Each structure stands twice: as structure tokens, then as C-alpha cells.
Coordinates of C-alpha atoms in Angstrom, one line a residue:
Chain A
X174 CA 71.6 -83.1 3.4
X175 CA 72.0 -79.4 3.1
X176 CA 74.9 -79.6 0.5
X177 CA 72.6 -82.0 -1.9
X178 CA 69.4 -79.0 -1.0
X179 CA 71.9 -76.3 -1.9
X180 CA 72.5 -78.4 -5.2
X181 CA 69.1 -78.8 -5.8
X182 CA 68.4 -75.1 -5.2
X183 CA 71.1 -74.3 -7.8
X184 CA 69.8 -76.6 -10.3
X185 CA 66.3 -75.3 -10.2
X186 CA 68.1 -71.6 -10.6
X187 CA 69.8 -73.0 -13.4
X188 CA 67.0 -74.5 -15.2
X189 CA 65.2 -71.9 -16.8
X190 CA 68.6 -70.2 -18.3
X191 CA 69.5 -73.9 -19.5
X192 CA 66.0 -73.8 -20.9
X193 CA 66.4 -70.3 -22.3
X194 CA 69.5 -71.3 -24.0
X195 CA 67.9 -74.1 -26.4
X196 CA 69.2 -74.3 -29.6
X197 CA 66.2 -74.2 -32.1
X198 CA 66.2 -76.6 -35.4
X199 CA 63.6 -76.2 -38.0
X200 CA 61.5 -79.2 -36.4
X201 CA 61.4 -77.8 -32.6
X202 CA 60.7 -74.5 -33.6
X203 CA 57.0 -74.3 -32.9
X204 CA 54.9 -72.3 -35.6
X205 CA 52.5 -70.4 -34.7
X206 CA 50.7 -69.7 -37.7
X207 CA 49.4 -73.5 -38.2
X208 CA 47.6 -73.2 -34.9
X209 CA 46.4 -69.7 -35.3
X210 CA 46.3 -68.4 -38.8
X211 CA 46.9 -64.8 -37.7
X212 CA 49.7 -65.2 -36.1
X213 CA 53.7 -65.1 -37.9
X214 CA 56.2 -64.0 -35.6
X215 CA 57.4 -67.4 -33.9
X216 CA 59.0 -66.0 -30.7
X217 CA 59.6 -68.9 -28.4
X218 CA 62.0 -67.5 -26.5
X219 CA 60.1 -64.4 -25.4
X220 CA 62.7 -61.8 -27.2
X221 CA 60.0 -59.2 -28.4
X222 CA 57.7 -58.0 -26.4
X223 CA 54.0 -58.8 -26.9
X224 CA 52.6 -55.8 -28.5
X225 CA 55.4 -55.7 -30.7
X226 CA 54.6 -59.2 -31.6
X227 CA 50.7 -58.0 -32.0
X228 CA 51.8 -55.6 -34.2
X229 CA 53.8 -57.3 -36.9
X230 CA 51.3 -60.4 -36.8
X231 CA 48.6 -57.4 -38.0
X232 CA 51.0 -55.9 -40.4
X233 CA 51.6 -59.4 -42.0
X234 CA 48.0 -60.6 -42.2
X235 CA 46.8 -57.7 -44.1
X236 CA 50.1 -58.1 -46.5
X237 CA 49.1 -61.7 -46.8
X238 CA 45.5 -60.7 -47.4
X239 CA 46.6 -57.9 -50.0
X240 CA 49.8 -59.2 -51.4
X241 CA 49.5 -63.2 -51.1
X242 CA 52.8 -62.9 -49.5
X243 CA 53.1 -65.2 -47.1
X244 CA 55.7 -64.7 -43.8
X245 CA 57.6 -66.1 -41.2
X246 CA 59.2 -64.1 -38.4
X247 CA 61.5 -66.3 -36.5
X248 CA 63.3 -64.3 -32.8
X249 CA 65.2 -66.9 -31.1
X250 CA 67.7 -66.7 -28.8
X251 CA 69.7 -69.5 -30.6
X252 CA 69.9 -71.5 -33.8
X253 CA 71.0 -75.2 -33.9
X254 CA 74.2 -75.1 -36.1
X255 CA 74.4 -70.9 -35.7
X256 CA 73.3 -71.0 -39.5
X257 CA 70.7 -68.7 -39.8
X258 CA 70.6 -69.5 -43.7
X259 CA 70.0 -73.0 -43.9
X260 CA 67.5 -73.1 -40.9
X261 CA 65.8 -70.9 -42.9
X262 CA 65.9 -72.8 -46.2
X263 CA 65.1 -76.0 -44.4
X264 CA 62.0 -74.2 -42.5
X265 CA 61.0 -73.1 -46.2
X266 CA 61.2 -76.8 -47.1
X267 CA 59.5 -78.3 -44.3
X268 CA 56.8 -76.2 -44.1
X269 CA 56.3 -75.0 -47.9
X270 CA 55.8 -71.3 -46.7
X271 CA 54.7 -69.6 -49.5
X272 CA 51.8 -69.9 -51.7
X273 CA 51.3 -71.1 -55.6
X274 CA 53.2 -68.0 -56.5
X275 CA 56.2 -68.9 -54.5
X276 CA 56.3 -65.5 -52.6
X277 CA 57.1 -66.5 -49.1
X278 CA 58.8 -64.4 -47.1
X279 CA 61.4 -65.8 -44.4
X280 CA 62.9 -63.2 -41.6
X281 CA 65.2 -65.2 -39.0
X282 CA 67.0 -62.9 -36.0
X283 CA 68.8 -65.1 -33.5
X284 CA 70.0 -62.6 -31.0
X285 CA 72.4 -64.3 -28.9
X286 CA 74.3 -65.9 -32.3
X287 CA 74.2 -62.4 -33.1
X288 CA 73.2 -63.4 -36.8
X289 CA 70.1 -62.2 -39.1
X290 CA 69.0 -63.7 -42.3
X291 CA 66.2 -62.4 -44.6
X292 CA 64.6 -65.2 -47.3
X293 CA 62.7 -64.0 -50.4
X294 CA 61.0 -67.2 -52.1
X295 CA 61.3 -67.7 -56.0
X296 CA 59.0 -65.5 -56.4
X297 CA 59.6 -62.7 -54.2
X298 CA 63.3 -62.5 -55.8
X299 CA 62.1 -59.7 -58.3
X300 CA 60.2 -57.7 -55.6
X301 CA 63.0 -57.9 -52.6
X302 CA 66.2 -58.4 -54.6
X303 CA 69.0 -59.2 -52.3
X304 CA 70.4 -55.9 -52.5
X305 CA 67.5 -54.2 -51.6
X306 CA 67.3 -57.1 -48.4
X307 CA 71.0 -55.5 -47.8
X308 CA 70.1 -52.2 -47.9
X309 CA 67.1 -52.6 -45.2
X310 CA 69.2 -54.4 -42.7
X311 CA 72.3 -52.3 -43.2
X312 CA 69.7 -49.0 -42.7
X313 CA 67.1 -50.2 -41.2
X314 CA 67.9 -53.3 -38.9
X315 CA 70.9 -52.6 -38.2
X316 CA 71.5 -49.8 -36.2
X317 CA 68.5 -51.2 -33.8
X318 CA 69.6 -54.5 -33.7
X319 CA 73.8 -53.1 -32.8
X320 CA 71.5 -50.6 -29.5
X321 CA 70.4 -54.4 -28.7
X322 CA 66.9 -53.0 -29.7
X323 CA 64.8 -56.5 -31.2
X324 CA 61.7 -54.5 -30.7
X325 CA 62.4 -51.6 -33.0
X326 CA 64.6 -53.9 -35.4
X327 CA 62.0 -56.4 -36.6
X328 CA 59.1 -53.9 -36.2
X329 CA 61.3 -51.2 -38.7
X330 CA 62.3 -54.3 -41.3
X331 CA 58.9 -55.5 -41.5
X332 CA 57.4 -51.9 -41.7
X333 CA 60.1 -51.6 -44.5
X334 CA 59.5 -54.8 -46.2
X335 CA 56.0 -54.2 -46.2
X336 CA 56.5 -51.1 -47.9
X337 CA 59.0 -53.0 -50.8
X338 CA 56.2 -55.1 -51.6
X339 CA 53.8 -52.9 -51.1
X340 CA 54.8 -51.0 -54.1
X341 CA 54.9 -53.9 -56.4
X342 CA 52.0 -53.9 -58.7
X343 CA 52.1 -57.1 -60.1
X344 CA 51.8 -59.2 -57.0
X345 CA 48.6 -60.0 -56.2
X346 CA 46.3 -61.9 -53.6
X347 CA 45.7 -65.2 -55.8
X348 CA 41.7 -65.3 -55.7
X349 CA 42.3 -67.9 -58.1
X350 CA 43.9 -70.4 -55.5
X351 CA 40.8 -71.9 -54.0
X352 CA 39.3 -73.0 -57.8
X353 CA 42.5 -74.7 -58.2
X354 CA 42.7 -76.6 -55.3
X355 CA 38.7 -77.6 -56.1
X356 CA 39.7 -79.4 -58.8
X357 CA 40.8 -82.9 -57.7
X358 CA 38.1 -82.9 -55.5
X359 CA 35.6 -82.4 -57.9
X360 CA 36.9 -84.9 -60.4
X361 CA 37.0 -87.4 -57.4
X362 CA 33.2 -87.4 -56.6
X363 CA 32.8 -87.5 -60.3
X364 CA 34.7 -90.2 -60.5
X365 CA 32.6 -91.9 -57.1
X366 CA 28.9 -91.0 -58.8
X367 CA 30.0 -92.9 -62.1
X368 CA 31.5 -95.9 -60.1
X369 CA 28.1 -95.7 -58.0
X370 CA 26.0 -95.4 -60.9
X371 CA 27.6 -98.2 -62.5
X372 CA 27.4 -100.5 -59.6
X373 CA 23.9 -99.8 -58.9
X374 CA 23.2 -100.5 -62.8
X375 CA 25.0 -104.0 -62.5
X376 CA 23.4 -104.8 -58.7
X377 CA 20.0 -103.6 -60.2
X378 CA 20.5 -106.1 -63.4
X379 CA 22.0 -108.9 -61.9
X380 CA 19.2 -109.0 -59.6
X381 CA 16.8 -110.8 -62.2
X382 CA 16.6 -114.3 -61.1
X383 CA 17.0 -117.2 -63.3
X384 CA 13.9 -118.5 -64.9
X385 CA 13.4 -122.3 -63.5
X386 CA 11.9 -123.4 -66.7
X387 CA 14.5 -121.4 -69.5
X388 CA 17.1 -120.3 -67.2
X389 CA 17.3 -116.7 -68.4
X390 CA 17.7 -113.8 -66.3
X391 CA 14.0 -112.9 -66.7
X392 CA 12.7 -113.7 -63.9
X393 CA 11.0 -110.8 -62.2
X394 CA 8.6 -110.0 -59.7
X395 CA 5.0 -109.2 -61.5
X396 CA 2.9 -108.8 -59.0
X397 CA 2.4 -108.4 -55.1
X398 CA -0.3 -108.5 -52.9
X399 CA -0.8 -108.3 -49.6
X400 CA -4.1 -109.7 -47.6
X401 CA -4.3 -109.0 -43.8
X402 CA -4.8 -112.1 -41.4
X403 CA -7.4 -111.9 -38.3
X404 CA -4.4 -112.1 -35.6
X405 CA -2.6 -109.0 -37.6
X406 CA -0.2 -110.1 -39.3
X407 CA -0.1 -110.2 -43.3
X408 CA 0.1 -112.7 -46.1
X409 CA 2.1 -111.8 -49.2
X410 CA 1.8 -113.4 -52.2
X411 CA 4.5 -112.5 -54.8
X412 CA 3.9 -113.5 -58.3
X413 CA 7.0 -114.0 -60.3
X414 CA 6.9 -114.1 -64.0
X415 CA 9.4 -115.0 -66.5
X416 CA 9.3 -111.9 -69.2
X417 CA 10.8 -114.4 -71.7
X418 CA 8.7 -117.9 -71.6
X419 CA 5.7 -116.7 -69.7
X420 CA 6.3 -119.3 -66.6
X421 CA 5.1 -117.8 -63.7
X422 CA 5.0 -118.9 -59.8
X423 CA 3.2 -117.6 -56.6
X424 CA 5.5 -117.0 -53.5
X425 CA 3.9 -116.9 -50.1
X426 CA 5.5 -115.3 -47.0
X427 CA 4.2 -114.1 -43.4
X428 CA 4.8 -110.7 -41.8
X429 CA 4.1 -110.3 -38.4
X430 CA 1.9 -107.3 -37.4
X431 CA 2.8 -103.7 -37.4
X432 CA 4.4 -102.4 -34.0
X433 CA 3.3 -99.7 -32.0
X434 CA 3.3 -95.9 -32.7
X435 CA 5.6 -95.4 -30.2
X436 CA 8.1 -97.9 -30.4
X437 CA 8.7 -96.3 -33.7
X438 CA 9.1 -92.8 -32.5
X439 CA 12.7 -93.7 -30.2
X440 CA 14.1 -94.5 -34.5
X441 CA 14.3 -90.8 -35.7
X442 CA 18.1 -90.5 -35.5
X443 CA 19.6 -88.1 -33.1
X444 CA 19.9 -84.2 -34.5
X445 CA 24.5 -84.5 -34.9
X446 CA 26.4 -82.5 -32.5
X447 CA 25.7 -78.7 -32.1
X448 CA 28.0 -76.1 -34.0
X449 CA 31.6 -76.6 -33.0
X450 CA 32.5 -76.5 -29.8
X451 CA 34.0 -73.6 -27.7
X452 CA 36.4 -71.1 -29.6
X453 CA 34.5 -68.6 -30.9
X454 CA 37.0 -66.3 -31.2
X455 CA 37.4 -67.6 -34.7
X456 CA 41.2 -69.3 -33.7
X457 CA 41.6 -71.6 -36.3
X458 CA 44.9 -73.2 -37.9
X459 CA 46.6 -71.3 -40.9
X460 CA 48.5 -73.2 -43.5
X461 CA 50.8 -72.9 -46.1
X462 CA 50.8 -72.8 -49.9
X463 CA 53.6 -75.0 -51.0
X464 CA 56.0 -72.0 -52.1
X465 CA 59.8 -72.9 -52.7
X466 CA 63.2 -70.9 -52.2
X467 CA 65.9 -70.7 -54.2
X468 CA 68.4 -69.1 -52.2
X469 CA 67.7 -65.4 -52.3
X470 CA 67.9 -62.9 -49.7
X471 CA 70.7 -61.9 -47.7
X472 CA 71.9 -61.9 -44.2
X473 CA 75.0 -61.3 -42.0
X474 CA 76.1 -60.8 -38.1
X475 CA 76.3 -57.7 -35.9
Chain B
X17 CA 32.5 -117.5 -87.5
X18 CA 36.7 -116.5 -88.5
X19 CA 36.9 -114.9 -84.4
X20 CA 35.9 -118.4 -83.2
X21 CA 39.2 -119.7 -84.4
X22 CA 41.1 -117.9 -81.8
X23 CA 42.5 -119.9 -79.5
X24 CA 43.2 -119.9 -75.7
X25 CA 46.9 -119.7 -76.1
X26 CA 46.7 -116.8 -78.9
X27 CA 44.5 -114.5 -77.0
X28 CA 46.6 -114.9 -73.6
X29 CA 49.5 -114.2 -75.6
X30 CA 47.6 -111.0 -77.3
X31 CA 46.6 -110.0 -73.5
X32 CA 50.5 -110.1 -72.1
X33 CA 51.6 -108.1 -74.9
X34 CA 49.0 -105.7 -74.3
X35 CA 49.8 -105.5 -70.7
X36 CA 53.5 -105.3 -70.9
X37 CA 52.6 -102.5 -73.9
X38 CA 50.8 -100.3 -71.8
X39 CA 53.6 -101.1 -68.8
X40 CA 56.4 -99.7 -71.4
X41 CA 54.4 -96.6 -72.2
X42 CA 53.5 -95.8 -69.2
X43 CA 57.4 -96.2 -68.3
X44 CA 58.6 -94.6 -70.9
X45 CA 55.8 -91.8 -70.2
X46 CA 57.7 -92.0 -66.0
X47 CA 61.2 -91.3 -67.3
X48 CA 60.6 -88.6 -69.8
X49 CA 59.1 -86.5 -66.7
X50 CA 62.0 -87.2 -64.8
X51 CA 64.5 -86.3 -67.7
X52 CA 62.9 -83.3 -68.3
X53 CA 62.8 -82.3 -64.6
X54 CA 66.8 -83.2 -64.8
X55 CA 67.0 -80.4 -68.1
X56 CA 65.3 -78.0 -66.2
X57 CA 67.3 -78.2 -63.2
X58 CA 70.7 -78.4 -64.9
X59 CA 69.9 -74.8 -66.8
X60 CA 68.9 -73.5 -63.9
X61 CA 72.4 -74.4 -62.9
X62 CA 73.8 -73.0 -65.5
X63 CA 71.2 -70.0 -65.2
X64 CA 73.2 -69.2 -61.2
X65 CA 76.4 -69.8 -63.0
X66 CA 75.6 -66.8 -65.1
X67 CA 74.2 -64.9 -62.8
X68 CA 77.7 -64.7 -60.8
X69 CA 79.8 -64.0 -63.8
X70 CA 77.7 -61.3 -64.8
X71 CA 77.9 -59.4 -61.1
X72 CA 81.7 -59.9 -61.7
X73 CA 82.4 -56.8 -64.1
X74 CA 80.4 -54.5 -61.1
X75 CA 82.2 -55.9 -58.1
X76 CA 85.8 -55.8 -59.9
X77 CA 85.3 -52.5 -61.1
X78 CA 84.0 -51.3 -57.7
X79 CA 86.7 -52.7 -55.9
X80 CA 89.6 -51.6 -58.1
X81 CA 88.4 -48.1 -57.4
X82 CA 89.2 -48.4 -53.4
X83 CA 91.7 -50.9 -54.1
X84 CA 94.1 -50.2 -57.6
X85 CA 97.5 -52.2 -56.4
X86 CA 95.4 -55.7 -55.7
X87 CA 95.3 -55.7 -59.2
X88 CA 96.8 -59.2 -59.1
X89 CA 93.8 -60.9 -57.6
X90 CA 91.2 -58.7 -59.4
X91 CA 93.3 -60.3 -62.7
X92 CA 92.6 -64.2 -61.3
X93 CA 88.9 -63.1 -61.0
X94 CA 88.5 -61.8 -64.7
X95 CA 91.0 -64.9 -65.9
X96 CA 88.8 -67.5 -63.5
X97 CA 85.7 -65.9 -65.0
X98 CA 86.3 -66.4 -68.6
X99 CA 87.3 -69.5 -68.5
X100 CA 84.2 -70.5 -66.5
X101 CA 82.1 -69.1 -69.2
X102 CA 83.8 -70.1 -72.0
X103 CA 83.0 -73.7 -70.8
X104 CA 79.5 -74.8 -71.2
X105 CA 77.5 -78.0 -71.5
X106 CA 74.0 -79.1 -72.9
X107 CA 73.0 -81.5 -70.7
X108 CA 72.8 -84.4 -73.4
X109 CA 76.6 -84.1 -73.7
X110 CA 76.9 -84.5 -69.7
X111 CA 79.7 -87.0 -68.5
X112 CA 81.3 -87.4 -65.4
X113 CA 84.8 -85.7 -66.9
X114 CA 82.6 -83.0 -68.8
X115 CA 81.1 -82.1 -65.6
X116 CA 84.4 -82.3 -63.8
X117 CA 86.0 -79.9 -65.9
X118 CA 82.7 -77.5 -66.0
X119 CA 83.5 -78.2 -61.8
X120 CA 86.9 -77.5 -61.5
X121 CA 86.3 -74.0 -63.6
X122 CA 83.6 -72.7 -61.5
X123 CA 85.6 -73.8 -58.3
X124 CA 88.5 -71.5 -59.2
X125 CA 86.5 -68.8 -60.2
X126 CA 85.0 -69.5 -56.4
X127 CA 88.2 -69.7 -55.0
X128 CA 89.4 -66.0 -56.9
X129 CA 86.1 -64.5 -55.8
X130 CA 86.8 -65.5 -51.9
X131 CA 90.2 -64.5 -52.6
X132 CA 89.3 -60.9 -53.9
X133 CA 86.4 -60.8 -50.8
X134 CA 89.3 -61.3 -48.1
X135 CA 91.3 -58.7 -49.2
X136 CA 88.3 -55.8 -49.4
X137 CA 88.5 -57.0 -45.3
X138 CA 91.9 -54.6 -45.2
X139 CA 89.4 -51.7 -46.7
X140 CA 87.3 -49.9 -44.5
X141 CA 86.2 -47.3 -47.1
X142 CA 85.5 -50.1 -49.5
X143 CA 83.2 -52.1 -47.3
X144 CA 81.2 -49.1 -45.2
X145 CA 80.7 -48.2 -49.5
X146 CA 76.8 -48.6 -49.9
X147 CA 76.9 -50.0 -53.1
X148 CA 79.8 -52.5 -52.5
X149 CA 77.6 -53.8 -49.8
X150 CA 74.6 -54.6 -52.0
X151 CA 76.9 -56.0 -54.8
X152 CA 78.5 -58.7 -52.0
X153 CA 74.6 -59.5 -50.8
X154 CA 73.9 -60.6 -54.4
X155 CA 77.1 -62.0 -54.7
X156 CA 76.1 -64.3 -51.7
X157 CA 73.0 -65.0 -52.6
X158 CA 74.1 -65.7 -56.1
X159 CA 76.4 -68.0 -54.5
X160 CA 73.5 -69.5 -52.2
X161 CA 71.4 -69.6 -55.6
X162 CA 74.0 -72.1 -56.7
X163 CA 74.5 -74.3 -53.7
X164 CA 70.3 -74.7 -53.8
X165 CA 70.2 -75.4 -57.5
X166 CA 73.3 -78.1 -57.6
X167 CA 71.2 -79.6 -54.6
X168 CA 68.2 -79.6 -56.7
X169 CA 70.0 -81.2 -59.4
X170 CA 71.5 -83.7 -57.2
X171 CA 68.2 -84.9 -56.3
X172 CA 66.6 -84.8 -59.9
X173 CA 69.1 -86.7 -61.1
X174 CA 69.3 -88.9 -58.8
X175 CA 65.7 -90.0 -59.0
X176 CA 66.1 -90.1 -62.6
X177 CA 68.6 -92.7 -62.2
X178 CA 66.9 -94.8 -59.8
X179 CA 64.1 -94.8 -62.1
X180 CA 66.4 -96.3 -65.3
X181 CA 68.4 -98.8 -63.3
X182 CA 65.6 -100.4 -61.4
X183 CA 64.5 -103.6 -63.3
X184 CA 62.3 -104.3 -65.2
X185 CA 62.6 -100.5 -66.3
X186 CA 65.8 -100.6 -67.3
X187 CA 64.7 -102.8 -70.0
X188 CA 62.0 -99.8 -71.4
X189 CA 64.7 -97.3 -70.5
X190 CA 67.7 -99.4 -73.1
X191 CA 64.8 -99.6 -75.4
X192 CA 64.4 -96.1 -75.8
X193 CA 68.5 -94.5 -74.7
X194 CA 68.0 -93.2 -71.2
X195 CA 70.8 -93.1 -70.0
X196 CA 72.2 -92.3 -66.6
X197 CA 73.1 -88.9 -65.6
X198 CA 76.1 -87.7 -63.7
X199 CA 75.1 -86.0 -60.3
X200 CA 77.9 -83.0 -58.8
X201 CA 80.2 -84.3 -56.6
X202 CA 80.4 -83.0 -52.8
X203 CA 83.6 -81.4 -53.5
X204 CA 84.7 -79.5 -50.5
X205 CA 86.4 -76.9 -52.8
X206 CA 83.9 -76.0 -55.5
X207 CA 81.4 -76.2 -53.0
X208 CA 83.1 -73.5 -50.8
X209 CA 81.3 -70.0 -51.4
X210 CA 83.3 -67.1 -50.3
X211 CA 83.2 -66.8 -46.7
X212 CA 82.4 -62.8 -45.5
X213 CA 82.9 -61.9 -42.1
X214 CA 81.4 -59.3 -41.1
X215 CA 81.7 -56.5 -37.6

């Protein structure tokens, strides 16, 4: 009894290392920017520390909102496969990080595979050249990363990668984005109203009756009247007339009388929901663009 | 009164050969995407290719200055490198044994490259050399640039050729010559960039 309690003890000790040790694949990794659109540094494994983590998710947002560039900070402890390079590429695949432009931006640090790996999408090639990636882990990253310093590693490379594309003129926060995406959707309800128009025009047609006498579809209502009855109800007379051979006919029908005001009052349809729900803080999913890599960057191990 | 004439048989006839019309240009529309998306992926091949034997001439010259006596392996390198350039191919004249010679060039000019990148290990002065260090980060993501395009090409091509084998659209396809495209093959040896380690 006390040996399997001891066990028991020890497995429970165990279990949060065992968790901490989790290799992370491109689909495990949880990423934080499509739940909350401000947030880029994906740090399950709690290697920075929260400011720092505050800190680079402000730097990025306001690069995003100036630049268009979009980014993904990846700290784990360990990588599935110790490839920081192809999780990389297959997290750029997955997810499409990057917008129209192709300029997503890919920083991967797994600290217990001691490996680092920075991406530059297609289009960020000409702003962050892999030499340049070199030169700003081998000055920047580096030394922090050899003290065992994540903090001051990803905080200096971002600062300095920021600062790269920063002084490129010719990228630009694609206002022009949105109009594009507009498109499909506007040729689609185009597309609806005509088929809706057309129907309508068809229903509205095909509703001519045949005449009885010439069997055209002339048949159309010319006149209705409607004479009110002593318990309440009404009498309708409908006089159809064929536009085409002049026949004509009297229908008679019955409706019963009108109900109550307030019977009528419980139809008005129920105001929908209230404004969203909760949340105000204005949390709301981010997304990506759709941007591909083609294999630049650079990387190594300390 | 001539339109009345038509018969049954003449205007279902008229209707199938409209339909299988429009199926053969809208086919023949298909594959001409999916060719061109095979053109554009091979010269971007080619386009990586490039890219690493123009960074050759840098890295030889920077290493010969730390390292003079290897001149041996910096030879292979400039020997692999010309013949890998000298050997091109439009993709039109594509076959398998085109693209296996085009393979087996590139793959020793791979195989000289992580040859001369061993050897730098036994220089200290030559790797902590600032410059050498950038030239081997493009050199690895040149060589990354071409593992990523070959894969893209792989997968173009391959849904190109799908696309002209599958019946009935093979048919439209012998009509107008498409014809099938070689993919690279997985080969363990071109497909080996030069491995870096680094301390």
C-alpha cells in the first residue's frame, strides 16, 4: 500500500516535467494570434516571461499595422523532429502566415534542442536577406541566447528585426487588401439579385391562369370586391377576365371576421439578441493572409 | 418553314457535340493552367540553381584566403559548378534522362560544396570570419530555396499529370500534345544539402 502511494507520489512529481518536455509539431502548437489578434509570441511552455511576451506582442502589432508584416514567435522547450526549419516551413504552410504580399515573418527558438531558426516569406527575402538574419543572431541573439537569456534574446532580435524592416520604404500596410477580398462577395449577391429577379419574373408570369374558353395564359384577376356580412365576416367576389377573348367569371369566397387588437399585438417579432455578448475588451480572433515561403532565412544551434 | 426540317435525331446530335465542345475547352482551358503552373515552377528551379552557383565565386574565394593548401576541394567546387551550369533545360525538352543528368550535376556540385563546408570546420579563423558566416547563411538558405522549389515542382507536376492521364481528359489532352512531365526523384544524394554543424 505505501510502496504503490510512494509510486503514485512520484508519478504526480513526474508529470508536470513529462508535460514540460512535450515535443511540439506544427498542429499542437497552439496559436495565439487566431484567438486574439494581438497576440504573436506562441509560448506554451512558459519560457519568457510575461512582460517580455507583452512587449514583443506590442512591438509586432504596430509592425503589422505599419509594415503588413505579419509574425510568428514560436519559444518552446522542444520541437517534434529537433528541426526547427521545417516546423517552421510547415507552420508557414498550415497556417498561410503572411499576407497578399507574402511578408510573413517566422522566428522559432526551441531552448532545450538548443536550435533557432528565423523565416522570411517570399516577400520579405529582399528586406531580411539571409545574411542579414545571420548577422542578427550571430550579434544580437546569440550572445543572450549562449548566457541562457530567452528574455533578452527574442526581445533584442525582434527589436532588431523591427528595425530591418523598419527601414524598408517600399513595404507597406496593404490598404488595398480589404477591396480585394470584397470582390467575390459582391459578384455573388449580384449574381443572387439576378437569379432572384429572374425567378420572380417567371413566378410572376407563370402565374396567369389558363383561360377556360381559349386556353391562353390570360387569365387574370380584373376585379375584387369585398362586401361585409351581418355576423362579420366578408364576401369576396373575384372577377377574372381573359385579356385575350374577353371571357370572364365571378369567384366567391368567405373570410371569417377580423381578430382582436390584441391578439395581433403578441405577432411583432422579437427585437434579435442584444450586442454581442460579454468581451468587451475587444478580444477577437486574428487571421492570416495566405503568404508563402520559399525557404529563406537562416538558422543554427548554440 | 427550312428550320422545321430538323429532325429529333439531328438536333440531339448538334446538342452532344456542343456539350462535349464546351467539355474539351474547358479541359483544354484546365491543363494549360496547370502547364503553365509546371513552367513557372521549373524556372524557379532553375532560378535556386543559379542562385548557388553564383554565391560560389564569394565563398571559394573567401575560403582560399584562410585556407590556400585545400586547394584540391575548392578545384571540385569550381569543376562541379561549371558543369552544373553548363547544363540547362527548357522545360519542353524535359525527360526523365534529361532531368537525370541535370540531377546528377547539381548533386555533385552538392556533394563538393558539403565537401568544402567540412573542411572550413578545421578553421577557427575562417568560421568566427563575419563575412564567411553570412555567405554560409545564404548558402543554406539557397540550398533550402532549392529543396522548397523541387518540392513545389514535385507537386505541380504532379497534378498536371493527374490531370492528362485521367480519362476522358486524356482524350482532350492527346488531342492537343500534353504530355506528361517528369517529377525529381527523391534521391538521397542530390537531395543532401551540406550539413553545418555548428558550437
Amino acid at each position: 500500500m505505501r510502496k504503490s502511494l510512494l509510486l503514485i507520489a512520484i508519478a504526480l512529481w513526474l508529470l508536470p516535467h513529462v508535460a514540460s518536455a512535450r515535443a511540439w509539431t506544427p498542429e499542437t502548437l497552439p496559436m495565439v494570434h487566431l484567438q486574439d489578434a494581438r497576440r504573436y509570441v506562441c509560448n506554451p511552455d512558459g519560457v519568457l516571461s510575461p512582460s517580455v511576451v507583452d512587449s514583443i506582442d506590442a512591438r509586432l502589432q504596430a509592425l503589422e499595422g505599419d509594415k503588413g508584416i505579419e509574425t510568428v514567435v514560436v519559444v518552446v522547450h522542444h520541437l517534434q523532429g529537433d528541426d526547427p526549419y521545417e516546423f517552421g516551413m510547415a507552420l508557414g504552410r498550415k497556417y498561410g502566415i503572411g499576407n497578399k504580399q507574402h511578408t510573413g515573418l517566422i522566428i522559432i527558438l526551441a531552448t532545450r534542442d538548443r536550435s533557432y531558426q528565423i523565416l522570411t516569406g517570399r516577400g520579405l527575402e529582399g528586406t531580411l536577406p539571409d545574411a542579414i538574419c545571420r548577422r542578427v543572431q550571430n550579434k544580437v541573439m546569440l550572445p543572450a541566447l549562449k548566457r541562457g537569456d530567452w528574455d533578452t534574446a527574442l526581445q533584442a532580435t525582434v527589436e532588431s528585426l523591427d528595425r530591418y524592416i523598419r527601414g524598408d520604404a517600399t513595404l507597406t500596410a496593404q490598404p488595398s487588401d480589404d477591396d480585394e477580398a470584397l470582390w467575390p462577395i459582391v459578384v455573388v449577391m449580384v449574381i443572387i439579385i439576378g437569379i432572384t429577379l429572374v425567378v420572380t419574373w417567371t413566378v410572376a408570369h407563370r402565374s396567369h391562369r389558363r383561360c377556360p374558353r381559349c386556353g391562353r395564359r390570360k387569365w387574370t384577376v380584373a376585379r375584387r370586391r369585398r362586401t361585409k356580412q351581418p355576423d362579420g365576416s366578408f364576401r369576396i367576389y373575384t372577377t377574372w377576365r381573359c385579356t385575350r377573348c374577353g371571357m370572364e367569371e365571378v369567384d366567391e369566397t368567405h373570410e371569417p371576421p377580423p381578430t382582436t387588437g390584441a391578439a395581433r399585438g403578441a405577432s411583432v417579432p422579437p427585437i434579435i439578441g442584444s450586442m454581442g455578448h460579454g468581451g468587451s475588451a475587444g478580444t477577437w480572433g486574428g487571421s492570416f493572409g495566405g503568404g508563402s515561403f520559399g525557404g529563406g532565412g537562416s538558422g543554427g544551434r548554440f | 418553314m427550312a428550320t422545321k426540317k430538323i429532325g429529333k435525331g439531328t438536333l440531339a446530335i448538334v446538342v452532344a457535340i456542343i456539350i462535349l465542345a464546351i467539355y474539351a475547352i474547358s479541359s483544354y482551358n484546365s491543363m494549360v493552367t496547370q502547364d503553365e503552373a509546371v513552367r513557372t515552377a521549373w524556372s524557379d528551379v532553375q532560378t535556386q540553381y543559379q542562385r548557388r552557383s553564383d554565391l560560389i565565386p564569394n565563398l571559394v574565394s573567401t575560403v582560399r584566403g584562410y585556407a590556400s593548401h585545400e586547394s584540391t576541394t575548392l578545384e571540385q567546387v569550381v569543376a562541379a559548378r561549371s558543369r552544373a551550369t553548363q547544363l540547362t533545360a527548357d522545360v519542353d525538352q524535359l525527360t526523365p534522362e534529361k532531368l537525370q543528368q541535370l540531377e546528377a550535376a547539381q548533386g555533385e556540385l552538392s556533394a563538393a560544396l558539403g565537401r568544402l563546408l567540412a573542411i572550413t570546420e578545421n578553421y577557427p579563423d575562417l568560421k568566427a570570419n563575419q563575412n564567411f558566416s553570412e555567405l554560409q547563411a545564404q548558402l543554406e538558405g539557397t540550398e533550402n530555396r532549392i529543396a522548397e522549389s523541387r518540392r513545389l515542382y514535385n507537386e505541380t507536376v504532379r497534378a498536371y499529370n493527374t490531370g492528362i492521364r485521367r480519362f476522358p481528359r486524356n482524350l482532350v489532352a492527346g488531342l492537343f500534345g500534353f504530355d506528361v512531365r517528369p517529377p525529381f526523384q527523391a534521391d538521397a544524394a542530390a537531395q543532401q544539402a551540406p550539413t553545418v554543424s555548428f558550437d
